[in-house]
Coordinates of C-alpha atoms in Angstrom, one line a residue:
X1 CA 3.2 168.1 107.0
X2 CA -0.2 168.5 104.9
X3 CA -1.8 164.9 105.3
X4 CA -4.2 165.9 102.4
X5 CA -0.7 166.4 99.9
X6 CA 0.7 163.3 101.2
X7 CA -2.6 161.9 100.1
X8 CA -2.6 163.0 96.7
X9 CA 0.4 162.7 96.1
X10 CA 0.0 158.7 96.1
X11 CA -2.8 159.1 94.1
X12 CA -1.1 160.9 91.5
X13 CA 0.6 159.2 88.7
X14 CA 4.1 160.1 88.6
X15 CA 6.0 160.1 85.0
X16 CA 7.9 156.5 86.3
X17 CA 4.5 154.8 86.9
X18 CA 3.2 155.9 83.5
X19 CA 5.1 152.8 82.1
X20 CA 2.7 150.7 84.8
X21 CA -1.2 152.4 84.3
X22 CA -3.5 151.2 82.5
X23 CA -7.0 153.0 80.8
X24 CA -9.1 150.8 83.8
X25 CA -10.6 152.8 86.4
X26 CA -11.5 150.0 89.4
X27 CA -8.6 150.2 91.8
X28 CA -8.9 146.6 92.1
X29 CA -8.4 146.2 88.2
X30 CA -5.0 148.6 88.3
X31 CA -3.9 146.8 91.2
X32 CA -4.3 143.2 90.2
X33 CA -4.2 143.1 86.2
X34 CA -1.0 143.5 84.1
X35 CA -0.5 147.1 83.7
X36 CA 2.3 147.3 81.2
X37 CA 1.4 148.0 77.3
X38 CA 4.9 146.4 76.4
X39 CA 5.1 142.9 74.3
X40 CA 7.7 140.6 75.7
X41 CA 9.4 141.4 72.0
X42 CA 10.1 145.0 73.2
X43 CA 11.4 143.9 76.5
X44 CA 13.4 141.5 75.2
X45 CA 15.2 143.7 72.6
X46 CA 16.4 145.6 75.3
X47 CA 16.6 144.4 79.2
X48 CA 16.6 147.7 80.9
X49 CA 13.1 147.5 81.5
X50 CA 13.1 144.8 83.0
X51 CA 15.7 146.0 85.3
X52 CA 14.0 148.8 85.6
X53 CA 11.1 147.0 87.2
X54 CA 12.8 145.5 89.2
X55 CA 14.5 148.7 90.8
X56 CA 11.2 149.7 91.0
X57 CA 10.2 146.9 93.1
X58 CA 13.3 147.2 95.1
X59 CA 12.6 150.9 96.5
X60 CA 8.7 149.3 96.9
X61 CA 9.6 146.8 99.5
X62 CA 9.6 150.0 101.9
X63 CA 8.1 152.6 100.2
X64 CA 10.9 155.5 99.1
X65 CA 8.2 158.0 98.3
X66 CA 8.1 160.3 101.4
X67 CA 4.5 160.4 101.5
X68 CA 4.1 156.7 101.2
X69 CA 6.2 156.4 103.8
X70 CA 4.6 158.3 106.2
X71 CA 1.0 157.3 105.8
X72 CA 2.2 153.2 105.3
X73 CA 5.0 153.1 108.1
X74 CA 5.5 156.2 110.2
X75 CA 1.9 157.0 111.1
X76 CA 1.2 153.2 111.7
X77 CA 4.3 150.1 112.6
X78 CA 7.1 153.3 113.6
X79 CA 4.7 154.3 116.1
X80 CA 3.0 150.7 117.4
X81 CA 6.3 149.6 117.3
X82 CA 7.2 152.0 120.1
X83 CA 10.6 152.9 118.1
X84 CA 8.9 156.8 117.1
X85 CA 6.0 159.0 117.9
X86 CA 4.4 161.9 116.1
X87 CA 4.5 165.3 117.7
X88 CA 1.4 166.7 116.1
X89 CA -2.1 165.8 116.6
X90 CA -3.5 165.5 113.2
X91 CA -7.0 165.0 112.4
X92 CA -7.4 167.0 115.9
X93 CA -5.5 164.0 117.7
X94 CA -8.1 161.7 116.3
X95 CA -5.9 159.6 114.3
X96 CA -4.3 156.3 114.0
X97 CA -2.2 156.9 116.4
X98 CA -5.2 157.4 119.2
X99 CA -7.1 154.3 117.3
X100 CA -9.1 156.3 115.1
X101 CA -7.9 153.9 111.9
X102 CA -7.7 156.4 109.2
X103 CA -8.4 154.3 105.8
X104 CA -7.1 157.5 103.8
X105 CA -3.7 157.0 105.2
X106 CA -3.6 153.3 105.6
X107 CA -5.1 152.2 102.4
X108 CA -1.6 153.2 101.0
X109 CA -0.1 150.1 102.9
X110 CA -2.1 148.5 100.0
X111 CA -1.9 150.3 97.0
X112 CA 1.8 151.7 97.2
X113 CA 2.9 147.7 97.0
X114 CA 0.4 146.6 94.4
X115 CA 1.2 149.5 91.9
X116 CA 5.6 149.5 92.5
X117 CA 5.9 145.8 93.7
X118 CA 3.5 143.1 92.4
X119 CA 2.9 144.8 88.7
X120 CA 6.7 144.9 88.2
X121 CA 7.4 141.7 89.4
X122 CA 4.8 139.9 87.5
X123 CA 5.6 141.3 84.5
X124 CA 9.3 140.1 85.3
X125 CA 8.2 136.7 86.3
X126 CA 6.4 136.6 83.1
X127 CA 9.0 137.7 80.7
X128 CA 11.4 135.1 82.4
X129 CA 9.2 132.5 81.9
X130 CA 9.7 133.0 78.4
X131 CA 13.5 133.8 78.6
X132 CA 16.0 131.2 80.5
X133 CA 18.8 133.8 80.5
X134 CA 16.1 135.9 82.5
X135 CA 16.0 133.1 85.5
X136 CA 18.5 135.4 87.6
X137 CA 15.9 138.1 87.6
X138 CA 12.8 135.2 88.1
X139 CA 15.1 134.5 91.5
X140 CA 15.1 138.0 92.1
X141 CA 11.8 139.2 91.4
X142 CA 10.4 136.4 93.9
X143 CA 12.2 137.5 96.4
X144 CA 11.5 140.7 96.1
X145 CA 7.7 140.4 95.6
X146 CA 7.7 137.7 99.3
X147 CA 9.9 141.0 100.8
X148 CA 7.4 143.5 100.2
X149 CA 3.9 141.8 100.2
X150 CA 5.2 139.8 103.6
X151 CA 4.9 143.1 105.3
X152 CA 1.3 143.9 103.7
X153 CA 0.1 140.5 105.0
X154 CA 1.4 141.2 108.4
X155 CA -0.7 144.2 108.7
X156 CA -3.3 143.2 107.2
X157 CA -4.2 139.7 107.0
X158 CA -5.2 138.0 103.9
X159 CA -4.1 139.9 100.7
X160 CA -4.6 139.5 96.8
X161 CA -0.9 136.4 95.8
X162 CA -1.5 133.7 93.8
X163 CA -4.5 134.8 92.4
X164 CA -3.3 138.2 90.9
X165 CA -4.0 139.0 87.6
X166 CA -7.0 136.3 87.4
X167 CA -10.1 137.0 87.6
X168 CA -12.6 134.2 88.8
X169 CA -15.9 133.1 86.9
X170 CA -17.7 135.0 90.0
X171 CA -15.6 138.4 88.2
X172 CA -13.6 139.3 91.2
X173 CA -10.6 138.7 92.5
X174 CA -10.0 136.3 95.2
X175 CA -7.4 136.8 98.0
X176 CA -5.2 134.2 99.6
X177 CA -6.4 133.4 103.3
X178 CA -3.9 133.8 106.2
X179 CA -3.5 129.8 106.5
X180 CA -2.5 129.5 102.8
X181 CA 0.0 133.4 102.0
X182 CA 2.6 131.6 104.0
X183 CA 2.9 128.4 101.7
X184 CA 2.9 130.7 98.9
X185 CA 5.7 133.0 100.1
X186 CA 8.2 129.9 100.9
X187 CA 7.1 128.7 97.2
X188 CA 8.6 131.7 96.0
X189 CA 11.8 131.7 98.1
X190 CA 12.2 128.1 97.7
X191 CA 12.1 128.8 94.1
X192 CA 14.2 131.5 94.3
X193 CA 16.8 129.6 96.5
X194 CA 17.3 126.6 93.8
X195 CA 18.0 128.9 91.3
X196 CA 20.4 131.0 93.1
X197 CA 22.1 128.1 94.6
X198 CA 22.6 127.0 91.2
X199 CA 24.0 130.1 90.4
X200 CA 26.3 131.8 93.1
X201 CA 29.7 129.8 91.6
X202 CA 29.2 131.9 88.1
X203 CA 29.3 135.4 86.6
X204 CA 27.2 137.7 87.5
X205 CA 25.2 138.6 84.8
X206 CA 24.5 142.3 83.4
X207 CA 20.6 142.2 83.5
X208 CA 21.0 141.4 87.6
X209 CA 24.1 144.1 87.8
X210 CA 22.0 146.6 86.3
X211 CA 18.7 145.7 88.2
X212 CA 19.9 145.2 92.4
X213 CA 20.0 148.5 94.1
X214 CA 21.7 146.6 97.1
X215 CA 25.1 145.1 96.2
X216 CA 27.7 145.5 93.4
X217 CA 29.7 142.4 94.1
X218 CA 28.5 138.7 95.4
X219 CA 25.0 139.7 94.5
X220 CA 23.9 135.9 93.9
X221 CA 25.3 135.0 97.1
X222 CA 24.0 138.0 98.9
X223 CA 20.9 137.9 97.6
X224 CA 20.7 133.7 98.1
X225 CA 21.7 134.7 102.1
X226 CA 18.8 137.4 102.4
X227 CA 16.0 134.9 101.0
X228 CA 17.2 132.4 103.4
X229 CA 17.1 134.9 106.6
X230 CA 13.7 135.8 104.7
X231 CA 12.9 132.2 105.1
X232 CA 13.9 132.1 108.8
X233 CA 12.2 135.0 109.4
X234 CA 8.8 133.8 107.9
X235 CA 9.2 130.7 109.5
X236 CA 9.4 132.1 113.0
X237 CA 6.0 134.2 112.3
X238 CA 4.4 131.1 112.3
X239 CA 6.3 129.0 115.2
X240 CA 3.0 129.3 117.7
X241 CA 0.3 128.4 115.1
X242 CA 1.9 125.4 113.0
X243 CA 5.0 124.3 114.7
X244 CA 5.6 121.8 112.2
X245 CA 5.5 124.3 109.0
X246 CA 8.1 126.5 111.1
X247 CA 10.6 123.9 111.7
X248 CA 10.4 122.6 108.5
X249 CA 11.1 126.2 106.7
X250 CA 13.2 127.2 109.3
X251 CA 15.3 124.6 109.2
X252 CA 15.5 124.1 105.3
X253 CA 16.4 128.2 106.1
X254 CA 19.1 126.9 108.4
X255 CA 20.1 124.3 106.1
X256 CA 24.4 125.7 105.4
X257 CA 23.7 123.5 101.9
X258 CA 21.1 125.9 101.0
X259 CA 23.4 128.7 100.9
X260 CA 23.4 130.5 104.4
X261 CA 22.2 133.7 106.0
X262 CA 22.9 136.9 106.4
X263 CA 25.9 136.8 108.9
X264 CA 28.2 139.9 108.6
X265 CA 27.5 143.3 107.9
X266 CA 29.4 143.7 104.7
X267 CA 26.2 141.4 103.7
X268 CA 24.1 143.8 105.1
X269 CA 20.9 144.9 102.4
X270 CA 20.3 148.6 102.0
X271 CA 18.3 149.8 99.1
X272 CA 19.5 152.6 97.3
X273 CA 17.2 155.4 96.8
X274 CA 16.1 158.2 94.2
X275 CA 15.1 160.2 96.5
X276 CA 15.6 161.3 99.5
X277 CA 15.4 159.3 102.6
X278 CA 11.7 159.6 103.7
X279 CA 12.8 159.7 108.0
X280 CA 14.7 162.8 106.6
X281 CA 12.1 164.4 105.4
X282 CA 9.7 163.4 107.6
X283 CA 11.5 164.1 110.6
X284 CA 13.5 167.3 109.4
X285 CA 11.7 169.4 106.7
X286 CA 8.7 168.5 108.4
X287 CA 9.5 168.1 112.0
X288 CA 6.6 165.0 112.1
X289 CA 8.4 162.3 113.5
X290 CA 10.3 161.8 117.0
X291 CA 11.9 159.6 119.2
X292 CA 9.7 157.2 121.2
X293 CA 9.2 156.7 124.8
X294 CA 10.1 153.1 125.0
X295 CA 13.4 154.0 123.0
X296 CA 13.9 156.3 125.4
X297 CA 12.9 153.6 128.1
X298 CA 14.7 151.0 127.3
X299 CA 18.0 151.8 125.4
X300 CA 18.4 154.9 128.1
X301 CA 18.1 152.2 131.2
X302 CA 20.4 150.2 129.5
X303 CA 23.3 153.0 128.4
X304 CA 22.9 151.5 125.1
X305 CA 25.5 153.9 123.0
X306 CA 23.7 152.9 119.9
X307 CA 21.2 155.9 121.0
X308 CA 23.4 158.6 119.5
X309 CA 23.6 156.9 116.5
X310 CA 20.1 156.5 116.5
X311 CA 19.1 159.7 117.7
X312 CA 19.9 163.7 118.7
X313 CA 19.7 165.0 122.2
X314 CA 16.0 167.0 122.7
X315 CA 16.5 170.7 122.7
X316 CA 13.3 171.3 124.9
X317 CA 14.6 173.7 128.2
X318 CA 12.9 171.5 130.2
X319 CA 14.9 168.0 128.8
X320 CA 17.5 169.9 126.9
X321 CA 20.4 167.5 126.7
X322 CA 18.4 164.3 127.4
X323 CA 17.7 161.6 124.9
X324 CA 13.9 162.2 125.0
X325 CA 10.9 160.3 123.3
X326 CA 7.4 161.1 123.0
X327 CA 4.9 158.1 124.4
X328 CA 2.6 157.6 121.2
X329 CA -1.5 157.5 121.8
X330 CA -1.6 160.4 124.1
X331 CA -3.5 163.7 124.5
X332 CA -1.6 166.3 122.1
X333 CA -3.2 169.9 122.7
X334 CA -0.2 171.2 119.8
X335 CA 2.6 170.1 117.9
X336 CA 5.0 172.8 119.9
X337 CA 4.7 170.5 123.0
X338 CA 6.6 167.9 121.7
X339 CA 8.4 169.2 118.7
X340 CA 11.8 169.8 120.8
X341 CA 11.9 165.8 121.7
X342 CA 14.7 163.8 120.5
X343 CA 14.9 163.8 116.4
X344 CA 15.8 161.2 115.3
X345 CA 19.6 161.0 113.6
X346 CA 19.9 162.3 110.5
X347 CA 20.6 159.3 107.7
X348 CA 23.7 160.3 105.2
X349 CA 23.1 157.2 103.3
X350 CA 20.7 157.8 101.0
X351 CA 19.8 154.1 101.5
X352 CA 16.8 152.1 103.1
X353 CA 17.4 149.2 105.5
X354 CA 15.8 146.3 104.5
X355 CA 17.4 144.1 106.4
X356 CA 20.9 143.4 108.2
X357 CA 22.9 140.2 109.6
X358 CA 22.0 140.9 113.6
X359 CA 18.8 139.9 112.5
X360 CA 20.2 136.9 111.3
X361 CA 22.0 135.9 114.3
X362 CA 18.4 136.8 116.5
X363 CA 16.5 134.6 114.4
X364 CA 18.8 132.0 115.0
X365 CA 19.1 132.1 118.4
X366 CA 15.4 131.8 119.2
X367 CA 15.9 128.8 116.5
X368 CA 18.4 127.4 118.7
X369 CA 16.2 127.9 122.3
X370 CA 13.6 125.8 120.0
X371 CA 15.5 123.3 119.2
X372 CA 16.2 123.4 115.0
X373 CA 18.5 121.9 113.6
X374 CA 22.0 123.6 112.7
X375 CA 20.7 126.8 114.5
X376 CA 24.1 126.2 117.2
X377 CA 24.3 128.0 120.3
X378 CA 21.0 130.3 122.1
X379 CA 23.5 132.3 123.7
X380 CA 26.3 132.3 121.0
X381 CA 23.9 133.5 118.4
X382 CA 22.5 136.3 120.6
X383 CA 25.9 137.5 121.5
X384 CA 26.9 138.0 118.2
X385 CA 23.7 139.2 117.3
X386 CA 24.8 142.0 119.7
X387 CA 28.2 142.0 118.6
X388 CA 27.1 142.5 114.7
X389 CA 24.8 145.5 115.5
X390 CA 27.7 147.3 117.8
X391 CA 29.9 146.7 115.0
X392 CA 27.3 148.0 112.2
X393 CA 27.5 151.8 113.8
X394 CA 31.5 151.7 114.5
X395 CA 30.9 150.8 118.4
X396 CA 32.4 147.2 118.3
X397 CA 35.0 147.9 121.0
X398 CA 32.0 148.9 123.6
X399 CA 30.0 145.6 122.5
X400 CA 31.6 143.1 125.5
X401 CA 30.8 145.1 128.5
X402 CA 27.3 146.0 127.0
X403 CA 27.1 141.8 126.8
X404 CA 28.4 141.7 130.2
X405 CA 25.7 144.2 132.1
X406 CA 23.7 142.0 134.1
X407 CA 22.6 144.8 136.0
X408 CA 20.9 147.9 134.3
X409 CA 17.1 147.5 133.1
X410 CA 14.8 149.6 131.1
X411 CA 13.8 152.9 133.2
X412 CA 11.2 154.8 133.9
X413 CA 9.8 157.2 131.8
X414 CA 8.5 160.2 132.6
X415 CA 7.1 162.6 130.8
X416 CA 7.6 166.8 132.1
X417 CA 5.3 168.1 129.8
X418 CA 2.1 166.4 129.9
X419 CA -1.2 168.0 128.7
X420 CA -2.0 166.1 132.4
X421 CA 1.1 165.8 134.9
X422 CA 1.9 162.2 135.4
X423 CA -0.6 160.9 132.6
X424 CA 1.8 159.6 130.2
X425 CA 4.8 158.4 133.1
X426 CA 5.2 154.5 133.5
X427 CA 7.5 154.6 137.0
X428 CA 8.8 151.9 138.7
X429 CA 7.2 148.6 139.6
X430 CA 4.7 149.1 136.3
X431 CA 3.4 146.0 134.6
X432 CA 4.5 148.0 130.9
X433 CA 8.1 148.5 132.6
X434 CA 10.4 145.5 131.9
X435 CA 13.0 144.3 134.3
X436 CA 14.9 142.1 131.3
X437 CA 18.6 142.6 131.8
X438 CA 21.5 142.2 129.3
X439 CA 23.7 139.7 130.1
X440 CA 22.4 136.0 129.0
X441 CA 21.6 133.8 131.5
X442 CA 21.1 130.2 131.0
X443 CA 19.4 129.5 134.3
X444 CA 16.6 131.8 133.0
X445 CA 13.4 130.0 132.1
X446 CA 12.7 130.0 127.8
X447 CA 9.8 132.8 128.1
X448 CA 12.8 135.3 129.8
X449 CA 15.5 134.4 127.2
X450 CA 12.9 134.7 124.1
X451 CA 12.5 138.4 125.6
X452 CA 15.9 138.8 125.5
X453 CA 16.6 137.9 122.3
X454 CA 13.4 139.9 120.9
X455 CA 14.1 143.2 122.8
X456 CA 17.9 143.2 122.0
X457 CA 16.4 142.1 118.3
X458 CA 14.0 145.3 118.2
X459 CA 17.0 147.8 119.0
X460 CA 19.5 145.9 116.1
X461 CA 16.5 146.4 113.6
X462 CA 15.8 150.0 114.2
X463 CA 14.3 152.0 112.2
X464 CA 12.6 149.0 110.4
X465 CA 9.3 149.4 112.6
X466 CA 7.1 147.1 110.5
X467 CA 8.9 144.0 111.4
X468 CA 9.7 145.4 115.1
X469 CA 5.9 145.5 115.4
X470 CA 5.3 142.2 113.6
X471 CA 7.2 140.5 116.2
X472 CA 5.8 142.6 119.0
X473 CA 2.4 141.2 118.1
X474 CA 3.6 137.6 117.5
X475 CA 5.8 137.1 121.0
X476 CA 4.8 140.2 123.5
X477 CA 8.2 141.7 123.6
X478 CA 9.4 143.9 124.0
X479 CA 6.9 145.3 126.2
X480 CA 6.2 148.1 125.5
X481 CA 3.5 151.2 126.8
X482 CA -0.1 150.9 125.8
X483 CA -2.1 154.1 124.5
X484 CA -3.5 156.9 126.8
X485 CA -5.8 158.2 124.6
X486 CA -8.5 155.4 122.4
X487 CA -10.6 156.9 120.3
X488 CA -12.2 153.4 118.7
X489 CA -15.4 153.2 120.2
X490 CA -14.2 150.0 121.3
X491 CA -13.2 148.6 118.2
X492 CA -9.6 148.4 120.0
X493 CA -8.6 147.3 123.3
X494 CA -6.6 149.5 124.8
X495 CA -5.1 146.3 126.0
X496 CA -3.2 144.6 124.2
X497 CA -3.9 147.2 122.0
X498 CA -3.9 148.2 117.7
X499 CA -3.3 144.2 116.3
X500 CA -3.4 145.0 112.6
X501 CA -4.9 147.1 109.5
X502 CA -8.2 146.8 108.0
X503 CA -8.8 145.8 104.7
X504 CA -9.0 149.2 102.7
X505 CA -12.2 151.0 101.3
X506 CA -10.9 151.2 98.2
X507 CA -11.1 146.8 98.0
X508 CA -14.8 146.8 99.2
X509 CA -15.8 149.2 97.0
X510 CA -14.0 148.1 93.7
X511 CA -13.6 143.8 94.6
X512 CA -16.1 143.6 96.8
X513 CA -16.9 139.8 96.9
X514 CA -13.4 139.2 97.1
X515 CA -12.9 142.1 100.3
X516 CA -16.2 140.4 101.6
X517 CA -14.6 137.2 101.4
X518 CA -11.4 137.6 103.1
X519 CA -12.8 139.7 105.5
X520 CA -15.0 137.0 106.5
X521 CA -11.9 134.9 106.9
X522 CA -10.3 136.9 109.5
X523 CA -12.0 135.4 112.8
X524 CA -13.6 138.3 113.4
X525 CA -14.3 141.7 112.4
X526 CA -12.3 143.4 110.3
X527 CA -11.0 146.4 112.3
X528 CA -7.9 147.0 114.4
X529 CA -8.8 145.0 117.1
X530 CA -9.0 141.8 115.0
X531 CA -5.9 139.4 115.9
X532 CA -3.9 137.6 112.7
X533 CA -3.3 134.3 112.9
X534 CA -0.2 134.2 113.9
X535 CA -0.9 136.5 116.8
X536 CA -2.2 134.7 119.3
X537 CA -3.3 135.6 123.1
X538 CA -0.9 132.6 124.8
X539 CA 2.3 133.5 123.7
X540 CA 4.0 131.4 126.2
X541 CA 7.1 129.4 125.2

């Protein structure tokens, strides 16, 4: 891969996003004013724009474009979410993967969502202000817009929500601190919620056919079952730094008159792509992307048979045959080293998870070991959240013995081929090695069945590393291996490590009282090593 293409390629204005520029030049004025030249006349005439906006969005929530992808996810959350690593050492190994934060990669976390998510969806929300047939696609676009900007926040901190589009009499744009977003988000879903609930007994109508890239039948109810596991999900983020906000949006979540969750995998939501699948690319045509070593850790010392549906065998002589994965933050002298490590599996779909029911069934069991109303059963929900995931890649007949191990634990990794022999191993008896088992156990104190239900949680939501390292940072598990190799002058601990994304160049240079602002919001300085909210350093239960 050529970092400096993947780099101007997001730069570049493609013909699709010619329908979204404007004649401005501040990023922060093509990011956060309305971009489309259309009247609400010309939109109206015809509602394929507005449906194709809302595609657009769709295939924005995780970025489709290839380079995106790579700079946003797999070169930041695959990799601190321990479920990839890279096998080259760009930038000579001094990279964001060895703490260096590269703002020329990450700032695309940030401008990727504001230019295919929050332009088309405020234009949507707009035009359906003035258009009641249009309050299908209001629903939708809400949802949609918490989905992707959600997973900016959580890398970030505070971000540019209810103030977009408005400039202030101080002529900047303000951004939404971390203790407000969250109100903000479950404004949107809630809003999204009453209108869907309103709607799920009738017709589907064309405008919402034509616009979701996910389903093709049930697509109020399956879209009213996401934004409630949305809910949930949101809801959880928040359980350690104001209980009572989490309870009360989890359990409105929970609520079975507010529609339900996610709960099988026919409900599953997978957004269809135009291109194709970025971990394909990535991973194949450019051979940049491998398995990681806590993959490798923990679904190997649990016999998981998910890992061949997840992954191929290494070809490497010296692991040839082995499911293999590379530990991320470590000395790389050259990508041949590691390039013959497990690849990942090779996705026929040309789809992108967003988000499937196991999920669902996780959420709700740490709902239930707190206590939430119409959550049920701890061990019920995590059984079936289990059972739902076996069943997802055709291995539901193996799911009751996998339930039943109350034996194997995550292994040891070793690493053969080490720039320095045994500087990348974690062996037995290691603080960064688990000893969680499988099989539920209600004698087990909360702390030890919330790490149950997170690790099994993190294998059901592979590849979707950005909320697998979300909820690394917010409850510790799973645990996973710290870096070898820190290259942030001590911006970053190596313990407990990369906590989120600075605010990108680009804001400071173009909105800089309102990057000033928020940054001065965060707690502390705005680097890696900054904690969010959310994230704090007692994560007992």
């Amino acid at each position: 891969m050529n970092i400096k293409h993947n780099i101007n390629t997001i730069l570049s204005i493609s013909a699709s996003l010619l329908l979204l520029s404007t004649s401005c030049t501040k990023n922060f004025k093509e990011y956060n004013t309305n971009p489309i030249g259309l009247t609400n006349e010309q939109i109206n005439a015809d509602f394929t724009l507005a449906s194709a906006f809302l595609q657009q969005a769709q295939r924005g929530i995780i970025p489709e474009d290839v380079g995106s992808y790579q700079l946003a996810e797999n070169l930041t959350s695959d990799s601190y979410s321990g479920y990839m690593g890279a096998e080259a050492p760009f930038r000579s190994n001094s990279n964001n993967l060895t703490y260096d934060l590269v703002d020329g990669w990450n700032s695309s976390i940030w401008s990727y969502r504001y230019t295919n998510v929050m332009n088309p969806t405020y234009k949507v929300i707009n035009l359906a202000a003035e258009n009641p047939n249009f309050k299908d696609l209001d629903a939708f676009a809400r949802i949609v817009r918490v989905s992707a900007m959600s997973r900016v926040s959580e890398k970030i901190g505070p971000i540019i929500y209810s103030q977009y589009n408005v400039m202030n009499e101080q002529n900047y744009i303000a951004y939404d601190k971390q203790t407000d977003i969250y109100n903000y988000f479950f404004e949107d879903l809630e809003s999204a919620i009453n209108t869907l609930k309103g709607l799920v007994s009738s017709d589907v109508s064309s405008q919402m056919l034509k616009s979701d890239l996910a389903y093709t039948e049930n697509n109020y109810e399956n879209w009213l079952r996401y934004a409630n596991t949305l809910r949930l999900r949101l809801a959880l983020r928040l359980v350690y730094v104001d209980a009572g906000l989490a309870k009360t949006q989890g359990e409105a979540a929970l609520d079975p008159a507010n529609g339900g969750l996610l709960s099988e995998n026919s409900q599953n939501c997978f957004i269809n792509l135009s291109v194709s699948h970025p971990l394909n690319v990535i991973g194949y045509e450019w051979s940049d992307t491998r398995m990681g070593a806590p993959m490798e850790s923990i679904m190997g010392g649990y016999n998981d048979p998910r890992i061949s549906k997840y992954f191929e065998p290494a070809t490497d002589p010296v692991v040839a045959g082995q499911y293999k994965g590379i530990r991320s933050g470590i000395e790389i002298d050259s990508k041949a080293r590691y390039d013959s490590y497990s690849k990942l599996d090779f996705f026929n779909e040309n789809k992108l998870q967003i988000m499937v029911a196991a999920e669902s069934w996780f959420l709700k069991a740490e709902a239930a070991l707190r206590g939430w109303a119409n959550a049920g059963d701890a061990k019920t929900n995590y059984e079936t959240g289990i059972q739902k995931s076996f069943e997802m890649y055709g291995l539901g007949a193996s799911a009751s013995a996998y339930i039943n191990d109350g034996t194997s634990k995550p292994k040891p990794y070793i690493d053969p081929k080490s720039v320095t022999t045994g500087q990348n191993d974690i062996t037995t008896g290691s603080s960064y090695l688990s000893t969680i088992t499988i099989k539920w156990d209600d004698g087990a104190t909360n702390d030890k069945k919330l790490e149950r239900i997170i690790t099994q949680k993190w294998i059901a939501i592979f590849p979707d590393g950005e909320e697998a390292w979300a909820e690394y940072r917010r409850t510790g598990y799973p645990i996973l291996f710290p870096v070898v190799v820190n290259y942030s002058a001590g911006a970053i601990p190596t313990i407990p490590g990369v906590r989120r994304i600075p605010i990108p160049l680009s804001e400071y240079n173009t909105n800089t009282a309102g990057a000033e602002e928020a940054a001065g919001t965060l707690g502390g300085p705005d680097t890696g090593g900054t904690r969010l909210r959310w994230d704090v350093e007692d994560k007992s239960f």
